[in-house]
């Protein structure tokens, strides 16, 4: 066994850490104040190459793969989980095109996504409930040379930053009655809806996509009619959950660093509080959860790169690491005492961001359902 990252992935990790510290960290206060995504960053991320990490070179990416993508999202999220989640959902849109789109669709949509002309999306959730895919209401009715789309997608990351959203809608009944599409945002009948105000991940754009008698041409169908469920499940389980695990891993790493720093700096009874056993035990817990989280994340990405089945391992990583990020950011916040609740300390942001990561990409209950089904089968 080899626990070292491959050389090119280690280089991606170092490069992205440097970029995140120099280019993203200065943007965080503005993102926290305005809850707006810094649009200029999209182009910069494109130039750095992190938008095209899973895009084959013939479509403008580097094709470095999912482990490289994992460490890139982790390092971005260590500085800003809001940018991390935006990057990871962008990759969900890209993966849908890479794995399921026609040659014409790949040629048209992948190069601008790699360059950073806009961010990708993957719009599945509806107001009827994200856990209940079959309960969706959006319809795509076949009409001569295309489809007439009606419906509404909600809680969609990068909704307003994407010029060609990918979405699923009903073309029939049951699991085979869902199809996947891409829509050009200037299509008549398509509109961006409201933008959400979340308790965390401030600056990540989350909003609605609205279809009102929107005519989408047949060539915008992704895969075959009826493939939508297969597309959605694969992208959510293998790409979305891995991305949320990476986002939470970045938060965990940042929480660990803040906890250690504060414990060494804060003096009580004439000594740093790192001398108190209660503080040491909390640091030990955070440290062990960080390490085990990283191993689950990297294994899931390694399996994906090897072309092996990874949906259970990815779901384990998502469920365990998001829950760990929440528990550990809370412990790290408590180490800060009252300071932890003050807005000028980063740790309150990590705690709020970790909470939002629990439901994004599928809740912990759904994660446990998937893991236990596999364990019991
Ligand atoms: C920040 C953020 C970004 C997001 N980005 C995207 C995106 O880009 N694209 C997208 O499509 N969606 C996105 N989502 C939506 C996300 O996938 C859903 O929030 C998630 O799937 C849960 O759906 P829901 O919120 O409708 O909760 P519901 O499905 O209504 O669930 C409510 C509660 O019921 C529980 N529950 C449901 N079914 C079961 C069951 N069988 N057994 C036990 N408990 C159950 C859930 O765990 C939860 O506690 C995002 C969400 C957030 C918060």
mmCIF file of C-alpha atoms and ligand atoms in Angstrom, residues 85 89 92 122-132 154-158 198 201 206 356 359-366 369, ligand 1:
data_model
loop_
_atom_site.group_PDB
_atom_site.id
_atom_site.type_symbol
_atom_site.label_atom_id
_atom_site.label_comp_id
_atom_site.label_asym_id
_atom_site.label_seq_id
_atom_site.Cartn_x
_atom_site.Cartn_y
_atom_site.Cartn_z
ATOM 1 C CA UNK A 85 -18.898 23.908 -2.827
ATOM 2 C CA UNK A 89 -20.903 21.392 -8.045
ATOM 3 C CA UNK A 92 -20.875 17.675 -11.146
ATOM 4 C CA UNK A 122 -26.489 19.992 -11.791
ATOM 5 C CA UNK A 123 -30.131 20.793 -10.992
ATOM 6 C CA UNK A 124 -32.054 17.885 -9.508
ATOM 7 C CA UNK A 125 -33.763 19.074 -6.297
ATOM 8 C CA UNK A 126 -37.303 20.446 -6.396
ATOM 9 C CA UNK A 127 -39.584 21.899 -3.714
ATOM 10 C CA UNK A 128 -41.250 18.451 -3.478
ATOM 11 C CA UNK A 129 -38.134 17.145 -1.657
ATOM 12 C CA UNK A 130 -34.532 16.416 -2.580
ATOM 13 C CA UNK A 131 -34.539 12.929 -1.000
ATOM 14 C CA UNK A 132 -37.489 11.815 -3.121
ATOM 15 C CA UNK A 154 -34.576 24.798 -5.974
ATOM 16 C CA UNK A 155 -31.443 24.956 -3.779
ATOM 17 C CA UNK A 156 -29.261 24.795 -6.908
ATOM 18 C CA UNK A 157 -25.594 25.692 -6.402
ATOM 19 C CA UNK A 158 -24.217 28.091 -9.063
ATOM 20 C CA UNK A 198 -28.378 30.343 3.893
ATOM 21 C CA UNK A 201 -21.518 28.972 2.910
ATOM 22 C CA UNK A 206 -27.767 28.882 -4.271
ATOM 23 C CA UNK A 356 -24.975 23.541 5.623
ATOM 24 C CA UNK A 359 -27.914 18.269 3.650
ATOM 25 C CA UNK A 360 -26.178 19.421 0.452
ATOM 26 C CA UNK A 361 -25.518 16.358 -1.711
ATOM 27 C CA UNK A 362 -27.985 14.229 0.272
ATOM 28 C CA UNK A 363 -28.694 14.202 4.009
ATOM 29 C CA UNK A 364 -26.960 11.978 6.593
ATOM 30 C CA UNK A 365 -30.145 9.903 6.930
ATOM 31 C CA UNK A 366 -30.095 9.121 3.208
ATOM 32 C CA UNK A 369 -29.740 4.324 4.344
HETATM 33 C C1 LIG B 1 -26.162 24.555 0.222
HETATM 34 C C2 LIG B 1 -26.934 23.574 -0.587
HETATM 35 C C3 LIG B 1 -26.585 23.363 -1.908
HETATM 36 C C4 LIG B 1 -27.326 22.474 -2.689
HETATM 37 N N1 LIG B 1 -27.000 22.327 -4.019
HETATM 38 C C5 LIG B 1 -27.762 21.523 -4.805
HETATM 39 C C6 LIG B 1 -27.500 21.422 -6.202
HETATM 40 O O1 LIG B 1 -26.548 22.005 -6.725
HETATM 41 N N2 LIG B 1 -28.309 20.638 -6.951
HETATM 42 C C7 LIG B 1 -29.368 19.972 -6.417
HETATM 43 O O2 LIG B 1 -30.068 19.294 -7.149
HETATM 44 N N3 LIG B 1 -29.648 20.059 -5.086
HETATM 45 C C8 LIG B 1 -28.883 20.822 -4.275
HETATM 46 N N4 LIG B 1 -29.160 20.921 -2.938
HETATM 47 C C9 LIG B 1 -30.301 20.218 -2.390
HETATM 48 C C10 LIG B 1 -29.934 19.006 -1.539
HETATM 49 O O3 LIG B 1 -29.516 17.948 -2.374
HETATM 50 C C11 LIG B 1 -31.169 18.666 -0.710
HETATM 51 O O4 LIG B 1 -31.325 19.683 0.268
HETATM 52 C C12 LIG B 1 -31.083 17.316 -0.065
HETATM 53 O O5 LIG B 1 -31.119 16.294 -1.021
HETATM 54 C C13 LIG B 1 -32.244 17.108 0.912
HETATM 55 O O6 LIG B 1 -33.462 17.411 0.300
HETATM 56 P P1 LIG B 1 -34.491 18.380 1.045
HETATM 57 O O7 LIG B 1 -33.751 19.570 1.514
HETATM 58 O O8 LIG B 1 -35.639 18.606 0.155
HETATM 59 O O9 LIG B 1 -34.958 17.565 2.348
HETATM 60 P P2 LIG B 1 -36.077 16.431 2.354
HETATM 61 O O10 LIG B 1 -35.814 15.468 1.257
HETATM 62 O O11 LIG B 1 -37.395 17.092 2.415
HETATM 63 O O12 LIG B 1 -35.778 15.719 3.742
HETATM 64 C C14 LIG B 1 -36.314 16.186 4.995
HETATM 65 C C15 LIG B 1 -35.846 15.272 6.112
HETATM 66 O O13 LIG B 1 -36.357 13.940 5.903
HETATM 67 C C16 LIG B 1 -35.288 13.009 5.984
HETATM 68 N N5 LIG B 1 -35.556 11.858 5.126
HETATM 69 C C17 LIG B 1 -35.927 11.883 3.822
HETATM 70 N N6 LIG B 1 -36.089 10.626 3.349
HETATM 71 C C18 LIG B 1 -35.768 9.798 4.383
HETATM 72 C C19 LIG B 1 -35.737 8.375 4.553
HETATM 73 N N7 LIG B 1 -36.049 7.564 3.549
HETATM 74 N N8 LIG B 1 -35.387 7.868 5.769
HETATM 75 C C20 LIG B 1 -35.073 8.690 6.792
HETATM 76 N N9 LIG B 1 -35.097 10.037 6.715
HETATM 77 C C21 LIG B 1 -35.437 10.583 5.522
HETATM 78 C C22 LIG B 1 -34.078 13.794 5.504
HETATM 79 O O14 LIG B 1 -32.869 13.164 5.916
HETATM 80 C C23 LIG B 1 -34.320 15.128 6.175
HETATM 81 O O15 LIG B 1 -33.905 15.057 7.505
HETATM 82 C C24 LIG B 1 -28.414 21.767 -2.121
HETATM 83 C C25 LIG B 1 -28.736 21.962 -0.778
HETATM 84 C C26 LIG B 1 -28.015 22.849 -0.006
HETATM 85 C C27 LIG B 1 -28.391 23.043 1.437
#
